Coordinates of C-alpha atoms in Angstrom, one line a residue:
M1 CA 29.9 28.3 -9.0
K2 CA 27.7 30.3 -6.7
N3 CA 27.3 30.0 -3.1
I4 CA 23.9 27.9 -2.8
D5 CA 24.0 28.7 1.2
N6 CA 23.5 32.3 0.0
L7 CA 21.2 31.7 -3.2
C8 CA 17.5 32.0 -3.0
M9 CA 15.9 28.2 -3.3
N10 CA 13.1 30.1 -5.5
C11 CA 14.1 32.4 -7.8
F12 CA 18.2 31.6 -7.1
E13 CA 19.5 35.3 -7.0
E14 CA 21.8 36.0 -4.1
L15 CA 20.2 36.8 -1.2
T16 CA 21.2 40.4 -0.3
S17 CA 19.3 40.9 3.0
G18 CA 18.2 38.3 5.9
S19 CA 16.0 34.9 4.3
V20 CA 13.8 37.0 2.3
C21 CA 14.4 37.1 -0.8
E22 CA 14.9 40.8 -2.2
E23 CA 13.8 40.0 -5.8
C24 CA 10.9 37.3 -5.5
G25 CA 9.7 37.9 -1.2
F26 CA 10.3 34.0 -0.8
D27 CA 11.4 33.0 2.7
N28 CA 14.2 31.1 2.6
D29 CA 13.8 29.5 6.1
S30 CA 10.5 27.8 5.6
R31 CA 10.6 24.7 5.9
E32 CA 9.2 21.3 3.6
D33 CA 6.9 18.8 5.1
I34 CA 10.0 16.0 6.3
I35 CA 8.6 14.2 3.1
Y36 CA 10.3 16.1 0.7
L37 CA 13.3 16.8 -0.3
Q38 CA 14.3 20.2 1.9
M39 CA 15.8 23.3 0.4
R40 CA 19.5 22.9 -0.8
T41 CA 19.6 19.1 -1.5
V42 CA 22.0 18.3 -3.8
L43 CA 21.4 15.3 -6.2
N44 CA 24.6 13.8 -8.7
D45 CA 26.4 16.5 -7.3
R46 CA 25.1 19.1 -9.7
Y47 CA 21.2 19.7 -8.8
V48 CA 20.2 21.7 -6.1
V49 CA 17.1 21.2 -4.7
G50 CA 14.7 24.3 -4.1
R51 CA 11.3 25.3 -3.0
L52 CA 8.3 23.1 -3.8
I53 CA 6.2 23.8 -6.5
A54 CA 3.4 21.0 -6.7
H55 CA 2.8 17.1 -5.0
E56 CA 1.1 16.1 -8.6
S57 CA -0.3 12.7 -8.7
D58 CA 2.8 10.7 -9.5
A59 CA 5.9 12.9 -8.5
A60 CA 6.9 16.3 -6.8
V61 CA 8.1 19.3 -8.3
Y62 CA 10.9 21.3 -7.1
M63 CA 12.5 24.4 -8.5
G64 CA 16.1 23.5 -8.8
Y65 CA 19.8 25.2 -9.9
D66 CA 21.8 23.1 -12.1
T67 CA 25.1 23.7 -10.7
Q68 CA 27.2 23.3 -13.9
L69 CA 24.8 26.0 -16.7
D70 CA 24.4 28.5 -13.9
E71 CA 21.1 28.5 -14.1
A72 CA 17.1 27.5 -12.7
V73 CA 15.9 24.1 -13.7
I74 CA 12.8 21.7 -13.0
I75 CA 13.5 18.7 -10.8
R76 CA 10.4 15.9 -10.7
E77 CA 10.7 13.8 -8.2
F78 CA 9.2 9.8 -8.5
L79 CA 7.2 10.2 -5.5
P80 CA 3.5 8.7 -6.0
K81 CA 0.9 9.7 -3.8
G82 CA 0.1 7.4 -1.0
I83 CA 2.5 5.1 -2.1
A84 CA 6.0 6.4 -0.9
V85 CA 6.6 8.3 1.7
R86 CA 10.7 9.7 3.2
L87 CA 10.6 9.8 7.0
E88 CA 12.8 12.7 8.5
G89 CA 16.5 12.9 8.2
N90 CA 16.2 10.5 5.0
L91 CA 17.4 11.3 1.6
E92 CA 15.8 7.4 0.5
V93 CA 12.4 7.0 -0.1
H94 CA 9.9 4.2 1.9
I95 CA 8.3 2.8 0.0
R96 CA 4.3 0.9 1.2
E97 CA 4.7 -2.5 2.6
R98 CA 0.8 -2.7 0.4
Y99 CA 2.7 -0.9 -3.0
K100 CA 6.5 -2.6 -2.8
D101 CA 5.5 -4.9 -5.3
C102 CA 4.3 -2.2 -7.9
F103 CA 6.3 0.7 -7.1
G104 CA 9.1 -1.0 -9.4
K105 CA 6.8 -1.2 -12.6
L106 CA 5.6 2.5 -12.0
K107 CA 9.0 3.8 -11.3
A108 CA 10.3 1.7 -14.5
S109 CA 7.0 3.7 -16.4
F110 CA 8.5 7.3 -15.2
L111 CA 12.1 6.7 -16.7
N112 CA 10.0 5.3 -19.9
L113 CA 8.6 8.0 -20.1
W114 CA 10.9 10.6 -19.1
S115 CA 14.0 9.3 -21.4
T116 CA 11.4 9.8 -24.4
L117 CA 11.0 13.0 -23.5
I118 CA 14.8 14.0 -23.7
K119 CA 14.8 12.1 -27.4
M120 CA 12.1 14.7 -28.6
R121 CA 12.6 17.7 -26.6
N122 CA 13.8 19.6 -29.6
L123 CA 9.9 19.3 -30.4
S124 CA 8.4 23.3 -30.2
A125 CA 5.6 23.2 -28.0
V126 CA 7.6 20.6 -25.6
I127 CA 9.8 22.2 -22.8
P128 CA 12.8 20.7 -22.7
T129 CA 14.1 17.6 -20.6
Y130 CA 17.5 17.0 -20.9
D131 CA 18.6 14.6 -18.0
V132 CA 17.1 11.1 -15.8
F133 CA 18.8 9.3 -13.1
E134 CA 17.9 7.3 -10.5
L135 CA 18.4 8.3 -6.9
N136 CA 17.9 7.8 -3.7
S137 CA 15.6 4.7 -4.4
T138 CA 13.6 6.5 -7.1
A139 CA 14.0 8.3 -9.8
Y140 CA 14.0 11.8 -10.9
A141 CA 13.8 13.9 -14.3
I142 CA 15.4 17.1 -14.7
S143 CA 13.9 19.6 -17.8
E144 CA 14.2 23.1 -17.7
Y145 CA 12.5 26.3 -16.5
M146 CA 10.4 28.3 -18.5
E147 CA 8.8 31.8 -17.3
S148 CA 5.4 31.8 -18.4
I149 CA 2.2 31.6 -17.4
T150 CA -1.3 29.5 -17.9
L151 CA -3.8 29.3 -20.8
R152 CA -5.7 29.7 -17.5
E153 CA -4.3 32.7 -16.4
F154 CA -4.1 34.6 -19.5
L155 CA -7.6 33.9 -20.7
L156 CA -9.2 35.3 -17.6
R157 CA -6.4 38.6 -17.6
N158 CA -8.3 39.0 -21.1
P159 CA -11.2 41.8 -20.0
E160 CA -13.8 39.6 -22.4
G161 CA -12.3 36.0 -21.4
N162 CA -12.0 34.9 -24.4
I163 CA -10.1 35.2 -27.5
E164 CA -10.8 35.0 -31.8
W165 CA -10.3 32.4 -34.0
E166 CA -7.0 33.8 -35.4
Q167 CA -5.8 33.8 -32.2
A168 CA -6.0 31.2 -30.8
R169 CA -5.4 29.4 -34.6
I170 CA -1.3 31.3 -33.7
M171 CA -1.2 29.7 -30.1
F172 CA -2.8 26.2 -30.8
M173 CA -2.0 24.6 -33.8
P174 CA 1.8 24.6 -33.5
V175 CA 0.8 22.4 -30.0
L176 CA -0.7 20.4 -32.6
T177 CA 2.3 19.1 -34.1
T178 CA 4.0 18.3 -30.5
L179 CA 0.8 16.3 -30.2
E180 CA 1.5 13.9 -33.1
S181 CA 5.3 12.8 -32.5
L182 CA 3.8 12.4 -28.9
H183 CA 1.4 10.2 -30.1
S184 CA 3.6 8.5 -32.4
N185 CA 6.0 7.5 -30.0
G186 CA 3.3 5.8 -27.6
I187 CA 2.4 8.9 -25.6
I188 CA -0.5 9.9 -24.5
H189 CA -0.9 13.5 -22.1
G190 CA -3.9 12.8 -20.3
G191 CA -3.8 15.8 -18.9
I192 CA -4.2 18.3 -21.3
C193 CA -6.2 22.0 -20.2
P194 CA -5.7 25.0 -19.5
D195 CA -3.9 24.7 -16.4
N196 CA -1.6 22.3 -18.1
L197 CA -0.8 25.0 -21.4
L198 CA 2.0 27.4 -21.0
L199 CA 2.1 30.4 -22.9
C200 CA 5.7 31.2 -22.5
R201 CA 7.8 34.9 -23.2
D202 CA 9.5 33.4 -26.5
G203 CA 5.6 33.7 -27.3
K204 CA 4.8 29.9 -27.9
V205 CA 2.9 27.4 -26.4
R206 CA 3.8 24.2 -24.3
L207 CA 2.2 21.6 -22.8
K208 CA 3.3 20.6 -18.7
G209 CA 1.6 18.2 -16.4
F210 CA 3.0 15.1 -17.7
C211 CA 2.6 12.2 -16.4
I212 CA 3.1 8.2 -16.7
S213 CA 0.0 6.5 -18.4
E214 CA -1.1 5.0 -14.8
A215 CA -1.9 7.8 -13.2
N216 CA -4.5 8.8 -16.6
T217 CA -7.5 7.1 -15.2
M218 CA -9.5 6.1 -11.9
S219 CA -9.3 2.3 -12.3
S220 CA -5.0 3.0 -11.8
V221 CA -3.7 2.5 -7.6
L222 CA -2.4 6.7 -8.5
E223 CA -4.1 9.5 -7.7
F224 CA -6.2 10.9 -10.4
N225 CA -7.7 14.6 -10.9
V226 CA -10.5 15.1 -13.1
N227 CA -10.2 18.1 -15.1
D228 CA -14.0 18.8 -15.4
G229 CA -15.1 19.9 -18.7
Y230 CA -11.5 18.8 -20.2
T231 CA -11.4 14.9 -18.7
A232 CA -12.7 12.4 -21.3
I233 CA -15.4 9.6 -20.7
E234 CA -12.3 7.3 -20.7
Q235 CA -10.2 8.6 -17.8
Y236 CA -13.1 7.5 -15.2
D237 CA -13.4 4.3 -14.5
N238 CA -15.5 2.7 -18.0
N239 CA -15.0 0.0 -20.5
H240 CA -13.7 2.9 -23.4
K241 CA -9.6 2.5 -23.9
M242 CA -7.5 5.8 -24.1
C243 CA -6.0 6.9 -27.3
P244 CA -4.9 9.9 -29.3
A245 CA -8.4 11.0 -29.3
T246 CA -8.3 11.5 -25.7
D247 CA -6.5 14.1 -26.1
I248 CA -7.7 15.0 -29.0
Y249 CA -11.1 15.7 -26.6
A250 CA -9.0 17.9 -24.6
F251 CA -7.4 19.8 -26.8
S252 CA -10.4 20.8 -28.2
A253 CA -12.3 21.1 -25.2
C254 CA -9.1 23.7 -24.2
I255 CA -10.0 25.4 -27.5
F256 CA -13.8 25.7 -26.8
R257 CA -13.2 27.5 -23.8
A258 CA -10.5 30.2 -25.3
L259 CA -13.2 30.8 -28.3
V260 CA -16.5 30.7 -26.2
G261 CA -14.9 32.1 -22.8
Q262 CA -16.3 28.8 -20.7
N263 CA -15.7 25.7 -19.8
P264 CA -17.5 22.6 -21.6
P265 CA -20.0 20.5 -19.2
D266 CA -17.7 17.4 -18.3
A267 CA -18.4 14.5 -19.7
K268 CA -20.3 12.5 -17.4
S269 CA -22.5 14.9 -17.5
R270 CA -22.9 14.9 -21.3
E271 CA -23.3 11.1 -21.4
T272 CA -27.1 12.6 -20.4
N273 CA -27.6 16.2 -21.7
D274 CA -24.9 16.0 -24.5
R275 CA -25.5 19.2 -25.3
L276 CA -22.2 22.2 -26.1
M277 CA -24.2 26.0 -26.5
I278 CA -22.1 28.6 -27.9
P279 CA -24.3 32.0 -27.7
N280 CA -25.1 33.8 -30.9
T281 CA -22.4 37.0 -30.9
I282 CA -20.1 34.3 -29.9
A283 CA -21.1 32.0 -33.0
E284 CA -20.4 34.4 -35.4
K285 CA -17.4 35.6 -34.9
I286 CA -15.5 31.8 -35.2
P287 CA -15.7 29.8 -38.8
T288 CA -17.8 27.3 -39.6
Y289 CA -15.1 24.5 -40.1
V290 CA -13.6 25.1 -36.7
I291 CA -16.7 24.8 -35.4
R292 CA -17.3 21.4 -37.4
A293 CA -14.1 20.4 -35.9
L294 CA -14.8 21.0 -32.7
G295 CA -17.7 18.4 -32.4
G296 CA -15.6 16.2 -34.0
G297 CA -13.0 16.0 -31.4
L298 CA -15.5 16.4 -28.1
Q299 CA -17.5 13.5 -29.3
I300 CA -18.8 11.4 -26.1
Y301 CA -17.3 8.5 -26.9
P302 CA -13.7 7.5 -28.5
E303 CA -14.8 5.1 -31.6
K304 CA -16.7 8.6 -32.6
R305 CA -14.4 10.6 -31.9
T306 CA -11.4 12.3 -34.9
Q307 CA -9.2 9.8 -34.3
D308 CA -6.1 11.1 -35.5
I309 CA -4.2 14.5 -35.1
N310 CA -3.5 14.8 -38.8
T311 CA -7.5 14.8 -39.1
F312 CA -8.2 17.4 -36.7
R313 CA -5.6 19.7 -38.7
E314 CA -7.2 19.4 -41.3
Q315 CA -11.1 19.8 -40.4
L316 CA -8.9 23.0 -38.4
N317 CA -7.3 24.6 -41.1
A318 CA -10.7 23.8 -43.5
A319 CA -8.7 21.9 -46.3
P320 CA -10.3 21.0 -49.7
A321 CA -11.2 17.8 -48.8
V322 CA -12.8 18.5 -45.5
V323 CA -14.6 21.6 -47.0
A324 CA -16.0 19.3 -50.0
A325 CA -17.1 16.2 -47.9
A326 CA -19.0 18.6 -44.9
A327 CA -22.7 19.5 -45.6
P328 CA -24.7 21.7 -44.0
A329 CA -28.0 19.9 -42.0
P330 CA -30.8 21.0 -39.9
K331 CA -30.6 20.6 -36.1
R332 CA -33.3 21.3 -34.1
A333 CA -34.5 24.4 -32.3
V334 CA -31.9 26.0 -29.7
K335 CA -32.9 29.4 -27.6
K336 CA -32.7 32.2 -30.3
D337 CA -29.9 33.8 -28.8
E338 CA -27.6 31.0 -28.3
E339 CA -26.0 28.5 -31.2
E340 CA -25.0 24.7 -30.7
I341 CA -22.6 22.5 -31.1
D342 CA -24.6 18.9 -32.2
S343 CA -22.0 16.2 -31.7
V344 CA -23.7 14.0 -33.0
T345 CA -24.3 15.9 -36.9
Q346 CA -21.3 17.7 -36.1
E347 CA -22.9 20.2 -37.7
K348 CA -24.5 23.9 -37.9
N349 CA -27.7 26.0 -38.7
Y350 CA -25.5 28.4 -40.8
R351 CA -27.3 31.5 -42.6
G352 CA -26.2 32.8 -45.7
Y353 CA -24.2 28.9 -46.1
P354 CA -23.8 27.7 -49.6
G355 CA -27.3 25.5 -50.0
Y356 CA -29.3 26.5 -46.6
D357 CA -32.0 27.7 -48.6
D358 CA -32.2 24.2 -50.6
V359 CA -32.1 22.4 -47.2
K360 CA -34.5 24.8 -45.9
D361 CA -37.6 24.3 -48.6
N362 CA -37.0 20.7 -48.5
S363 CA -37.2 21.0 -45.1
K364 CA -41.1 23.0 -45.4
K365 CA -41.6 19.7 -48.1
N366 CA -40.8 17.0 -45.4
K367 CA -43.1 18.7 -43.3
I368 CA -46.3 18.7 -45.0
I369 CA -45.4 14.4 -46.2
I370 CA -45.2 13.8 -42.5
A371 CA -48.2 15.9 -41.4
V372 CA -50.0 13.9 -44.1
L373 CA -48.9 10.4 -43.1
V374 CA -50.0 11.3 -39.3
V375 CA -53.2 12.2 -40.6
L376 CA -53.2 9.0 -42.6
I377 CA -52.4 6.9 -38.9
A378 CA -54.3 8.6 -37.1
V379 CA -57.7 7.4 -39.9
A380 CA -56.0 4.2 -40.2
C381 CA -56.1 3.8 -36.2
V382 CA -59.8 4.7 -35.8
A383 CA -60.7 1.8 -38.9
G384 CA -58.6 -0.6 -36.4
V385 CA -60.5 0.5 -33.6
L386 CA -64.3 0.3 -35.4
V387 CA -63.1 -3.2 -37.0
A388 CA -62.0 -4.6 -33.1
R389 CA -65.5 -3.4 -32.2
N390 CA -67.4 -5.1 -34.9
G391 CA -65.6 -8.5 -34.8
S392 CA -66.3 -8.3 -30.9
F393 CA -70.9 -8.3 -32.0
N394 CA -69.7 -11.4 -33.8
K395 CA -68.1 -13.3 -31.1
Q396 CA -69.0 -14.2 -27.6
E397 CA -66.1 -12.8 -24.9
D398 CA -63.3 -15.0 -23.8
T399 CA -63.0 -14.8 -20.3
T400 CA -61.0 -18.1 -20.2
A401 CA -57.6 -16.9 -21.5
S402 CA -54.8 -17.6 -19.7
V403 CA -52.1 -14.9 -18.9
S404 CA -48.5 -15.6 -18.8
V405 CA -45.5 -14.1 -17.3
A406 CA -42.6 -13.7 -19.1
T407 CA -39.2 -14.1 -18.1
H408 CA -35.6 -12.7 -18.7
T409 CA -31.8 -14.0 -17.7
V410 CA -30.3 -11.6 -15.1
P411 CA -27.3 -10.0 -16.1
D412 CA -23.9 -9.9 -15.0
F413 CA -24.2 -6.0 -13.8
T414 CA -20.9 -7.0 -11.6
S415 CA -18.1 -7.7 -13.7
A416 CA -18.6 -4.8 -16.7
G417 CA -17.7 -1.5 -14.0
Y418 CA -21.3 -0.2 -14.5
T419 CA -21.9 2.6 -12.5
Q420 CA -25.5 2.9 -11.4
S421 CA -26.0 5.9 -13.4
D422 CA -25.4 3.0 -16.7
I423 CA -27.7 0.6 -15.4
E424 CA -30.1 3.5 -14.6
N425 CA -30.3 4.5 -18.2
N426 CA -30.1 1.1 -19.6
G427 CA -34.3 1.1 -20.8
A428 CA -33.8 -2.6 -21.1
W429 CA -33.2 -3.3 -18.7
N430 CA -35.8 -1.3 -16.2
K431 CA -38.2 -2.5 -18.2
Q432 CA -37.5 -6.4 -17.6
F433 CA -36.0 -5.9 -13.8
K434 CA -37.4 -4.1 -10.9
L435 CA -33.9 -2.0 -10.4
T436 CA -33.4 -0.8 -6.4
F437 CA -29.9 0.6 -5.4
D438 CA -27.4 0.7 -1.4
S439 CA -24.3 1.7 -1.2
Q440 CA -21.2 0.1 0.8
Y441 CA -17.8 1.0 1.7
S442 CA -14.8 -1.2 -0.7
V443 CA -11.6 -1.3 -0.4
D444 CA -11.1 -2.7 -3.4
V445 CA -13.3 -0.8 -5.8
D446 CA -13.4 2.2 -6.8
E447 CA -16.4 4.9 -6.2
G448 CA -19.5 4.5 -7.8
I449 CA -18.8 1.0 -9.4
V450 CA -21.6 -1.9 -8.7
F451 CA -20.1 -4.8 -7.3
K452 CA -23.2 -7.0 -6.1
Q453 CA -26.1 -7.4 -6.9
S454 CA -28.6 -9.8 -5.3
V455 CA -29.9 -12.2 -8.2
T456 CA -27.4 -14.3 -9.5
A457 CA -26.1 -13.4 -12.9
G458 CA -27.4 -15.8 -15.5
E459 CA -30.8 -17.3 -13.3
T460 CA -33.7 -16.8 -14.9
V461 CA -37.1 -14.8 -13.2
D462 CA -40.2 -13.4 -14.0
E463 CA -40.5 -9.6 -15.3
G464 CA -40.5 -6.4 -12.2
T465 CA -38.3 -9.6 -10.3
E466 CA -36.8 -7.1 -8.1
I467 CA -32.5 -7.0 -8.5
V468 CA -30.7 -5.4 -5.1
L469 CA -27.2 -3.5 -6.4
T470 CA -24.6 -2.6 -4.4
V471 CA -22.7 0.4 -5.3
S472 CA -19.4 1.4 -3.7
K473 CA -18.9 4.2 -1.7
G474 CA -15.1 4.0 -2.2
V475 CA -12.1 3.3 0.2
Q476 CA -13.9 4.7 3.9
T477 CA -11.4 7.4 5.5
A478 CA -10.4 9.2 8.8
E479 CA -8.8 11.3 10.0
V480 CA -4.8 10.1 11.6
P481 CA -5.5 11.0 14.9
D482 CA -1.8 12.3 17.1
V483 CA 0.3 9.8 19.2
G484 CA 3.1 12.1 19.3
G485 CA 4.7 11.2 22.6
L486 CA 2.5 7.6 23.6
T487 CA 4.7 4.6 23.9
L488 CA 4.6 2.7 20.8
E489 CA 2.1 -0.4 22.4
E490 CA -0.2 3.0 23.3
A491 CA 0.0 4.2 20.1
T492 CA -0.1 1.5 18.0
E493 CA -3.6 0.2 20.0
K494 CA -5.3 4.1 19.4
L495 CA -4.4 3.9 15.5
K496 CA -5.7 0.6 15.0
K497 CA -8.8 1.7 16.9
A498 CA -9.6 4.3 14.1
G499 CA -8.5 1.7 12.1
F500 CA -5.5 1.9 10.4
E501 CA -2.3 -0.2 10.3
V502 CA 0.3 1.0 11.7
S503 CA 4.5 -0.1 11.5
S504 CA 7.4 1.4 13.5
V505 CA 11.4 2.2 12.8
E506 CA 13.5 3.4 15.9
V507 CA 14.8 6.2 15.9
Y508 CA 18.1 7.8 17.7
N509 CA 18.1 8.6 21.5
D510 CA 20.6 11.0 22.8
G511 CA 19.0 10.3 26.3
G512 CA 16.2 13.6 26.2
H513 CA 13.7 11.0 25.4
A514 CA 11.3 8.0 26.8
E515 CA 13.1 4.6 25.1
N516 CA 9.7 2.7 23.1
T517 CA 8.3 6.5 22.2
V518 CA 6.4 8.2 19.7
K519 CA 8.8 11.4 18.8
S520 CA 6.2 14.2 19.3
S521 CA 7.3 16.5 15.9
Y522 CA 7.4 14.6 12.4
G523 CA 7.3 11.1 14.4
M524 CA 4.6 10.4 11.6
A525 CA 4.4 9.3 8.7
P526 CA 1.0 10.4 7.4
K527 CA 1.3 12.9 10.1
A528 CA -1.6 13.4 12.4
G529 CA -4.6 15.6 11.4
T530 CA -4.4 13.9 7.4
T531 CA -7.2 12.2 6.1
C532 CA -6.4 8.8 5.5
A533 CA -7.6 5.3 3.6
I534 CA -9.1 2.7 6.5
G535 CA -6.6 0.4 6.9
E536 CA -3.4 3.0 5.7
E537 CA -0.9 1.4 6.6
I538 CA 0.9 4.6 9.2
I539 CA 4.9 4.5 10.2
L540 CA 5.6 5.2 13.7
Q541 CA 9.7 6.7 14.5
V542 CA 10.0 5.3 17.9
Y543 CA 12.8 6.4 20.2
S544 CA 15.3 3.9 20.9
K545 CA 17.4 3.0 23.8
T546 CA 19.7 5.9 25.0
V547 CA 22.6 5.3 23.7
T548 CA 25.3 5.3 26.9
T549 CA 29.0 5.5 26.9
T550 CA 31.9 4.4 29.3
E551 CA 34.3 7.2 30.0
P552 CA 37.9 5.9 30.3
S553 CA 39.6 6.7 33.9
T554 CA 41.4 10.3 34.2
D555 CA 43.7 8.5 37.2
D556 CA 47.4 8.2 35.7
T557 CA 48.4 8.1 39.0
E558 CA 51.3 4.6 38.9
E559 CA 51.3 2.4 41.8

């Protein structure tokens, strides 16, 4: 086994001159934040922890070294953001008080995910995982390290910024088999995007960025990171549920990015303006069946989207059954230098496509028929007006008719997770009531969700009645003040004044520090200057009483 004290903690080559690695340039004297495992920590008497790569929603990810196999690995430590931290000098993770009940369930979900991926390590588009274990009051997953670049980086390096379908087909199609197997084993990736698709040295494209299902939606206690253009609508806080179609949406968006050279619009904005435009110069190079497949995969709502990988694969392969079922249809006018994917009809106006001329002729006939109908309707309206007027001459005008005001039952705006946009886009409600909005901070309701209404649901009110709806501004945040060096009482008062909860743990005092004072360095978790939610727990490390010992007498003279 190599001497780990002489290894670079990034590439795991031997250091030949000082702390800076000549192979990769990493400075091995750098130090990680105290909440992470420090470099050269050994796990399970086998895995050496290297530099921190990233802290994702549910886990900290490190470079690692397998001393038994003598090769680099990836170490994933279950360390959900905002829920678990680590105090200086401790390997055990510390769970925040308010999350102790749910931490065990989340850890079990982590163990189940990575144990399942171990069984599926032979799939071509999965980075092999070969060890999962519990340690330090948390859990770990060990995966193979593969040299690679992300799809995003690959596309940015391409002079055109995009690739043609034949190249994309070779890259993307094998991933579908892996996705199909994942779905059949109950795993929805939930985070497919160009940054989580890796182009490896062996020529294969592989998925990374797996996380527990609880981290894949905004409604979770875990942090959720939106990938604009790739996150499906059901991952936002709404009534739609995640399903295999969630991954189909994100994967379709990745193909769109590769072929078109730009991200599709994000799902939330597409609810009000659902147009996916492709420049003509690019659209001409994309097969018609691929355009149709992307139209089905990029449907906004999951129930309207292509439902399973097998169907999506057939559409991308132009299987005979799919071609026979597809029929071209005219589309609304767009800019002459662009083509549009119609995500409702999933069709494209293809010049020269078999049957296009028939459609074109029918379209002309329809226009003539519509024009005639418009004229007839106009004549009928004029006749109706004349009849009404003639009738009025024969009757005395009735000025005593009473005007009745319509009434409506007030809906429940707060229980279904409606956003302001959801309500503003409901024409019926806005016709029945005068709806206005205000906003408040809330620790219980996610940002953007309506959680109060000024008129109780179920009441019957006159049409036009004003109803004030309160939208959550999310959790109020503040910067954690520095209380290092203060007494515990002073520090607690300062932190509580800023809106935080406080807990403390005693640390050893060698006599060089005042009793009951907060450590000046690394004495707070989260650390000073961090932006945290109001009401968040701040853990302070406080010096204990000075430990003293009585020296034995050195006088051994006998009386």
